Amino acid sequence: MVQGKKAIIPALETVKQGGSIILLAECPDGWGAEETFKEWLLTKTPEEVVRDVKKREMFSLGAHGAYILAKPIVQKQATVIIVTNENLVRQLQHSYIHAVITVEEAMELAHQHCAASKPTYLAIKSARRLIVSSPTTKRLMEFTNAKGLWGLV
């Protein structure tokens, strides 16, 4: 999951207010991160994560990973959904992200949470280079090796 979450960064720039982000991440190594990542996802709210990661004494790579997943929820009121393996779905049950096993489940959940009556879809199967024009920052952003990202924006 530590590698898969990186696709959230370009998704944050493309998802609209109240939209949904669907991350496809098999996660064969499970969490694949330091304990802080898991702990923060399971014990803190997204708002607490965003607040606490800014405190230098609380910063760690695990905290930053939890921040990447919390940021779209706090900044855009987006729903973050991960399609992954059964074991990780069970472990993420009480976290601030939604975890499901199939893309169909993710799409249904995204539609339930999406603020737009006629959503726009952006699907990126695999991109060596992705350039996103951000309306919020009014700049172009470049991402490399974006994989497994689907968005309901």
JSON list of C-alpha atoms in Angstrom, two decimals:
[
{"chain": "A", "resi": 1, "resn": "MET", "atom": "CA", "xyz": [0.00, 0.00, 0.00]},
{"chain": "A", "resi": 2, "resn": "VAL", "atom": "CA", "xyz": [2.92, 2.31, 0.63]},
{"chain": "A", "resi": 3, "resn": "GLN", "atom": "CA", "xyz": [3.67, 2.36, -3.12]},
{"chain": "A", "resi": 4, "resn": "GLY", "atom": "CA", "xyz": [0.05, 2.41, -4.32]},
{"chain": "A", "resi": 5, "resn": "LYS", "atom": "CA", "xyz": [-0.87, 5.49, -2.31]},
{"chain": "A", "resi": 6, "resn": "LYS", "atom": "CA", "xyz": [1.47, 7.60, -4.44]},
{"chain": "A", "resi": 7, "resn": "ALA", "atom": "CA", "xyz": [-1.17, 7.70, -7.20]},
{"chain": "A", "resi": 8, "resn": "ILE", "atom": "CA", "xyz": [-3.31, 9.84, -4.87]},
{"chain": "A", "resi": 9, "resn": "ILE", "atom": "CA", "xyz": [-1.04, 12.84, -5.49]},
{"chain": "A", "resi": 10, "resn": "PRO", "atom": "CA", "xyz": [-2.12, 13.45, -9.13]},
{"chain": "A", "resi": 11, "resn": "ALA", "atom": "CA", "xyz": [-5.68, 12.43, -8.23]},
{"chain": "A", "resi": 12, "resn": "LEU", "atom": "CA", "xyz": [-5.88, 15.26, -5.71]},
{"chain": "A", "resi": 13, "resn": "GLU", "atom": "CA", "xyz": [-5.17, 17.72, -8.52]},
{"chain": "A", "resi": 14, "resn": "THR", "atom": "CA", "xyz": [-7.91, 16.32, -10.76]},
{"chain": "A", "resi": 15, "resn": "VAL", "atom": "CA", "xyz": [-10.76, 15.38, -8.42]},
{"chain": "A", "resi": 16, "resn": "LYS", "atom": "CA", "xyz": [-13.51, 17.96, -8.03]},
{"chain": "A", "resi": 17, "resn": "GLN", "atom": "CA", "xyz": [-14.95, 19.13, -4.72]},
{"chain": "A", "resi": 18, "resn": "GLY", "atom": "CA", "xyz": [-17.07, 16.30, -3.29]},
{"chain": "A", "resi": 19, "resn": "GLY", "atom": "CA", "xyz": [-15.80, 13.79, -5.86]},
{"chain": "A", "resi": 20, "resn": "SER", "atom": "CA", "xyz": [-14.33, 10.33, -5.39]},
{"chain": "A", "resi": 21, "resn": "ILE", "atom": "CA", "xyz": [-10.92, 8.82, -6.00]},
{"chain": "A", "resi": 22, "resn": "ILE", "atom": "CA", "xyz": [-10.65, 5.12, -6.73]},
{"chain": "A", "resi": 23, "resn": "LEU", "atom": "CA", "xyz": [-7.19, 3.65, -6.32]},
{"chain": "A", "resi": 24, "resn": "LEU", "atom": "CA", "xyz": [-6.51, 0.20, -7.77]},
{"chain": "A", "resi": 25, "resn": "ALA", "atom": "CA", "xyz": [-3.70, -1.30, -5.74]},
{"chain": "A", "resi": 26, "resn": "GLU", "atom": "CA", "xyz": [-3.15, -5.04, -5.34]},
{"chain": "A", "resi": 27, "resn": "CYS", "atom": "CA", "xyz": [-0.80, -4.51, -2.36]},
{"chain": "A", "resi": 28, "resn": "PRO", "atom": "CA", "xyz": [0.81, -7.97, -2.35]},
{"chain": "A", "resi": 29, "resn": "ASP", "atom": "CA", "xyz": [3.03, -6.84, 0.55]},
{"chain": "A", "resi": 30, "resn": "GLY", "atom": "CA", "xyz": [0.08, -5.53, 2.57]},
{"chain": "A", "resi": 31, "resn": "TRP", "atom": "CA", "xyz": [0.82, -2.23, 4.28]},
{"chain": "A", "resi": 32, "resn": "GLY", "atom": "CA", "xyz": [4.49, -2.25, 3.29]},
{"chain": "A", "resi": 33, "resn": "ALA", "atom": "CA", "xyz": [5.19, 0.71, 5.54]},
{"chain": "A", "resi": 34, "resn": "GLU", "atom": "CA", "xyz": [6.31, 1.72, 8.98]},
{"chain": "A", "resi": 35, "resn": "GLU", "atom": "CA", "xyz": [3.88, 1.25, 11.86]},
{"chain": "A", "resi": 36, "resn": "THR", "atom": "CA", "xyz": [3.00, 4.96, 12.05]},
{"chain": "A", "resi": 37, "resn": "PHE", "atom": "CA", "xyz": [1.30, 4.74, 8.63]},
{"chain": "A", "resi": 38, "resn": "LYS", "atom": "CA", "xyz": [-1.02, 1.96, 9.78]},
{"chain": "A", "resi": 39, "resn": "GLU", "atom": "CA", "xyz": [-1.57, 3.47, 13.23]},
{"chain": "A", "resi": 40, "resn": "TRP", "atom": "CA", "xyz": [-2.57, 6.91, 11.90]},
{"chain": "A", "resi": 41, "resn": "LEU", "atom": "CA", "xyz": [-4.92, 5.47, 9.28]},
{"chain": "A", "resi": 42, "resn": "LEU", "atom": "CA", "xyz": [-6.68, 3.39, 11.92]},
{"chain": "A", "resi": 43, "resn": "THR", "atom": "CA", "xyz": [-6.72, 5.76, 14.91]},
{"chain": "A", "resi": 44, "resn": "LYS", "atom": "CA", "xyz": [-6.90, 9.33, 13.59]},
{"chain": "A", "resi": 45, "resn": "THR", "atom": "CA", "xyz": [-9.42, 11.30, 11.58]},
{"chain": "A", "resi": 46, "resn": "PRO", "atom": "CA", "xyz": [-8.25, 12.83, 8.29]},
{"chain": "A", "resi": 47, "resn": "GLU", "atom": "CA", "xyz": [-8.37, 16.27, 9.94]},
{"chain": "A", "resi": 48, "resn": "GLU", "atom": "CA", "xyz": [-6.13, 15.08, 12.79]},
{"chain": "A", "resi": 49, "resn": "VAL", "atom": "CA", "xyz": [-3.65, 13.59, 10.33]},
{"chain": "A", "resi": 50, "resn": "VAL", "atom": "CA", "xyz": [-3.42, 16.83, 8.30]},
{"chain": "A", "resi": 51, "resn": "ARG", "atom": "CA", "xyz": [-2.99, 18.84, 11.50]},
{"chain": "A", "resi": 52, "resn": "ASP", "atom": "CA", "xyz": [-0.48, 16.50, 13.15]},
{"chain": "A", "resi": 53, "resn": "VAL", "atom": "CA", "xyz": [1.76, 15.94, 10.13]},
{"chain": "A", "resi": 54, "resn": "LYS", "atom": "CA", "xyz": [2.52, 19.67, 10.09]},
{"chain": "A", "resi": 55, "resn": "LYS", "atom": "CA", "xyz": [4.04, 19.39, 13.56]},
{"chain": "A", "resi": 56, "resn": "ARG", "atom": "CA", "xyz": [7.71, 18.71, 12.90]},
{"chain": "A", "resi": 57, "resn": "GLU", "atom": "CA", "xyz": [8.13, 16.59, 16.02]},
{"chain": "A", "resi": 58, "resn": "MET", "atom": "CA", "xyz": [5.40, 14.20, 14.79]},
{"chain": "A", "resi": 59, "resn": "PHE", "atom": "CA", "xyz": [6.65, 13.88, 11.20]},
{"chain": "A", "resi": 60, "resn": "SER", "atom": "CA", "xyz": [7.78, 10.52, 9.86]},
{"chain": "A", "resi": 61, "resn": "LEU", "atom": "CA", "xyz": [7.50, 8.71, 6.52]},
{"chain": "A", "resi": 62, "resn": "GLY", "atom": "CA", "xyz": [4.53, 6.77, 7.87]},
{"chain": "A", "resi": 63, "resn": "ALA", "atom": "CA", "xyz": [2.81, 9.97, 8.98]},
{"chain": "A", "resi": 64, "resn": "HIS", "atom": "CA", "xyz": [3.42, 11.49, 5.55]},
{"chain": "A", "resi": 65, "resn": "GLY", "atom": "CA", "xyz": [1.86, 8.42, 3.89]},
{"chain": "A", "resi": 66, "resn": "ALA", "atom": "CA", "xyz": [-1.26, 8.79, 6.04]},
{"chain": "A", "resi": 67, "resn": "TYR", "atom": "CA", "xyz": [-1.29, 12.50, 5.11]},
{"chain": "A", "resi": 68, "resn": "ILE", "atom": "CA", "xyz": [-1.28, 11.72, 1.39]},
{"chain": "A", "resi": 69, "resn": "LEU", "atom": "CA", "xyz": [-4.47, 9.67, 1.84]},
{"chain": "A", "resi": 70, "resn": "ALA", "atom": "CA", "xyz": [-6.11, 12.23, 4.19]},
{"chain": "A", "resi": 71, "resn": "LYS", "atom": "CA", "xyz": [-5.41, 15.33, 2.11]},
{"chain": "A", "resi": 72, "resn": "PRO", "atom": "CA", "xyz": [-8.13, 14.82, -0.58]},
{"chain": "A", "resi": 73, "resn": "ILE", "atom": "CA", "xyz": [-10.70, 14.14, 2.14]},
{"chain": "A", "resi": 74, "resn": "VAL", "atom": "CA", "xyz": [-9.86, 17.34, 4.01]},
{"chain": "A", "resi": 75, "resn": "GLN", "atom": "CA", "xyz": [-9.13, 19.67, 1.07]},
{"chain": "A", "resi": 76, "resn": "LYS", "atom": "CA", "xyz": [-11.78, 18.50, -1.40]},
{"chain": "A", "resi": 77, "resn": "GLN", "atom": "CA", "xyz": [-14.25, 16.56, 0.77]},
{"chain": "A", "resi": 78, "resn": "ALA", "atom": "CA", "xyz": [-13.47, 13.68, -1.60]},
{"chain": "A", "resi": 79, "resn": "THR", "atom": "CA", "xyz": [-14.10, 10.03, -0.89]},
{"chain": "A", "resi": 80, "resn": "VAL", "atom": "CA", "xyz": [-10.97, 7.87, -1.16]},
{"chain": "A", "resi": 81, "resn": "ILE", "atom": "CA", "xyz": [-11.61, 4.26, -2.16]},
{"chain": "A", "resi": 82, "resn": "ILE", "atom": "CA", "xyz": [-9.00, 1.56, -2.59]},
{"chain": "A", "resi": 83, "resn": "VAL", "atom": "CA", "xyz": [-9.63, -1.65, -4.53]},
{"chain": "A", "resi": 84, "resn": "THR", "atom": "CA", "xyz": [-7.30, -4.21, -3.03]},
{"chain": "A", "resi": 85, "resn": "ASN", "atom": "CA", "xyz": [-6.94, -7.71, -1.58]},
{"chain": "A", "resi": 86, "resn": "GLU", "atom": "CA", "xyz": [-9.35, -9.22, 0.98]},
{"chain": "A", "resi": 87, "resn": "ASN", "atom": "CA", "xyz": [-6.86, -9.16, 3.83]},
{"chain": "A", "resi": 88, "resn": "LEU", "atom": "CA", "xyz": [-6.16, -5.44, 3.46]},
{"chain": "A", "resi": 89, "resn": "VAL", "atom": "CA", "xyz": [-9.88, -4.70, 3.04]},
{"chain": "A", "resi": 90, "resn": "ARG", "atom": "CA", "xyz": [-10.48, -6.28, 6.46]},
{"chain": "A", "resi": 91, "resn": "GLN", "atom": "CA", "xyz": [-7.59, -4.37, 8.04]},
{"chain": "A", "resi": 92, "resn": "LEU", "atom": "CA", "xyz": [-8.78, -1.03, 6.63]},
{"chain": "A", "resi": 93, "resn": "GLN", "atom": "CA", "xyz": [-12.34, -1.53, 7.82]},
{"chain": "A", "resi": 94, "resn": "HIS", "atom": "CA", "xyz": [-12.06, 1.11, 10.57]},
{"chain": "A", "resi": 95, "resn": "SER", "atom": "CA", "xyz": [-9.84, 3.58, 8.71]},
{"chain": "A", "resi": 96, "resn": "TYR", "atom": "CA", "xyz": [-10.80, 6.86, 7.06]},
{"chain": "A", "resi": 97, "resn": "ILE", "atom": "CA", "xyz": [-10.50, 5.39, 3.56]},
{"chain": "A", "resi": 98, "resn": "HIS", "atom": "CA", "xyz": [-12.95, 2.94, 2.03]},
{"chain": "A", "resi": 99, "resn": "ALA", "atom": "CA", "xyz": [-11.54, -0.44, 0.98]},
{"chain": "A", "resi": 100, "resn": "VAL", "atom": "CA", "xyz": [-13.31, -2.86, -1.35]},
{"chain": "A", "resi": 101, "resn": "ILE", "atom": "CA", "xyz": [-12.42, -5.96, -3.35]},
{"chain": "A", "resi": 102, "resn": "THR", "atom": "CA", "xyz": [-13.92, -5.19, -6.77]},
{"chain": "A", "resi": 103, "resn": "VAL", "atom": "CA", "xyz": [-14.02, -2.23, -9.13]},
{"chain": "A", "resi": 104, "resn": "GLU", "atom": "CA", "xyz": [-17.81, -2.62, -9.29]},
{"chain": "A", "resi": 105, "resn": "GLU", "atom": "CA", "xyz": [-18.08, -2.12, -5.52]},
{"chain": "A", "resi": 106, "resn": "ALA", "atom": "CA", "xyz": [-15.82, 0.91, -5.77]},
{"chain": "A", "resi": 107, "resn": "MET", "atom": "CA", "xyz": [-17.90, 2.46, -8.56]},
{"chain": "A", "resi": 108, "resn": "GLU", "atom": "CA", "xyz": [-21.13, 1.94, -6.63]},
{"chain": "A", "resi": 109, "resn": "LEU", "atom": "CA", "xyz": [-19.63, 3.49, -3.50]},
{"chain": "A", "resi": 110, "resn": "ALA", "atom": "CA", "xyz": [-18.21, 6.41, -5.51]},
{"chain": "A", "resi": 111, "resn": "HIS", "atom": "CA", "xyz": [-21.61, 7.14, -7.05]},
{"chain": "A", "resi": 112, "resn": "GLN", "atom": "CA", "xyz": [-23.21, 7.13, -3.60]},
{"chain": "A", "resi": 113, "resn": "HIS", "atom": "CA", "xyz": [-20.72, 9.71, -2.35]},
{"chain": "A", "resi": 114, "resn": "CYS", "atom": "CA", "xyz": [-20.30, 11.83, -5.47]},
{"chain": "A", "resi": 115, "resn": "ALA", "atom": "CA", "xyz": [-21.70, 15.35, -5.22]},
{"chain": "A", "resi": 116, "resn": "ALA", "atom": "CA", "xyz": [-22.12, 15.72, -9.00]},
{"chain": "A", "resi": 117, "resn": "SER", "atom": "CA", "xyz": [-25.34, 14.51, -10.57]},
{"chain": "A", "resi": 118, "resn": "LYS", "atom": "CA", "xyz": [-23.50, 13.79, -13.83]},
{"chain": "A", "resi": 119, "resn": "PRO", "atom": "CA", "xyz": [-19.94, 12.86, -12.85]},
{"chain": "A", "resi": 120, "resn": "THR", "atom": "CA", "xyz": [-16.97, 12.98, -15.17]},
{"chain": "A", "resi": 121, "resn": "TYR", "atom": "CA", "xyz": [-14.60, 10.01, -15.20]},
{"chain": "A", "resi": 122, "resn": "LEU", "atom": "CA", "xyz": [-10.84, 10.03, -15.53]},
{"chain": "A", "resi": 123, "resn": "ALA", "atom": "CA", "xyz": [-9.12, 6.66, -15.76]},
{"chain": "A", "resi": 124, "resn": "ILE", "atom": "CA", "xyz": [-5.37, 6.22, -15.90]},
{"chain": "A", "resi": 125, "resn": "LYS", "atom": "CA", "xyz": [-4.28, 2.65, -16.40]},
{"chain": "A", "resi": 126, "resn": "SER", "atom": "CA", "xyz": [-0.59, 3.38, -16.53]},
{"chain": "A", "resi": 127, "resn": "ALA", "atom": "CA", "xyz": [1.21, 6.56, -17.47]},
{"chain": "A", "resi": 128, "resn": "ARG", "atom": "CA", "xyz": [4.91, 7.18, -17.61]},
{"chain": "A", "resi": 129, "resn": "ARG", "atom": "CA", "xyz": [4.20, 10.89, -17.58]},
{"chain": "A", "resi": 130, "resn": "LEU", "atom": "CA", "xyz": [1.01, 12.68, -16.64]},
{"chain": "A", "resi": 131, "resn": "ILE", "atom": "CA", "xyz": [0.60, 16.43, -16.89]},
{"chain": "A", "resi": 132, "resn": "VAL", "atom": "CA", "xyz": [-2.30, 17.94, -15.02]},
{"chain": "A", "resi": 133, "resn": "SER", "atom": "CA", "xyz": [-3.49, 21.52, -15.24]},
{"chain": "A", "resi": 134, "resn": "SER", "atom": "CA", "xyz": [-4.69, 22.48, -11.79]},
{"chain": "A", "resi": 135, "resn": "PRO", "atom": "CA", "xyz": [-7.53, 25.02, -11.68]},
{"chain": "A", "resi": 136, "resn": "THR", "atom": "CA", "xyz": [-6.88, 25.65, -7.99]},
{"chain": "A", "resi": 137, "resn": "THR", "atom": "CA", "xyz": [-3.18, 26.46, -8.30]},
{"chain": "A", "resi": 138, "resn": "LYS", "atom": "CA", "xyz": [-3.34, 27.65, -11.92]},
{"chain": "A", "resi": 139, "resn": "ARG", "atom": "CA", "xyz": [-0.19, 25.74, -12.86]},
{"chain": "A", "resi": 140, "resn": "LEU", "atom": "CA", "xyz": [0.84, 22.62, -14.68]},
{"chain": "A", "resi": 141, "resn": "MET", "atom": "CA", "xyz": [1.97, 19.69, -12.60]},
{"chain": "A", "resi": 142, "resn": "GLU", "atom": "CA", "xyz": [3.91, 16.72, -13.92]},
{"chain": "A", "resi": 143, "resn": "PHE", "atom": "CA", "xyz": [3.75, 13.23, -12.44]},
{"chain": "A", "resi": 144, "resn": "THR", "atom": "CA", "xyz": [5.83, 10.27, -13.53]},
{"chain": "A", "resi": 145, "resn": "ASN", "atom": "CA", "xyz": [4.93, 6.58, -13.41]},
{"chain": "A", "resi": 146, "resn": "ALA", "atom": "CA", "xyz": [1.28, 7.07, -12.41]},
{"chain": "A", "resi": 147, "resn": "LYS", "atom": "CA", "xyz": [-0.32, 3.62, -12.23]},
{"chain": "A", "resi": 148, "resn": "GLY", "atom": "CA", "xyz": [-3.61, 2.15, -11.16]},
{"chain": "A", "resi": 149, "resn": "LEU", "atom": "CA", "xyz": [-5.55, 5.36, -10.67]},
{"chain": "A", "resi": 150, "resn": "TRP", "atom": "CA", "xyz": [-9.22, 5.83, -11.42]},
{"chain": "A", "resi": 151, "resn": "GLY", "atom": "CA", "xyz": [-11.14, 8.90, -10.50]},
{"chain": "A", "resi": 152, "resn": "LEU", "atom": "CA", "xyz": [-14.74, 9.95, -10.36]},
{"chain": "A", "resi": 153, "resn": "VAL", "atom": "CA", "xyz": [-14.46, 13.71, -10.51]}
]
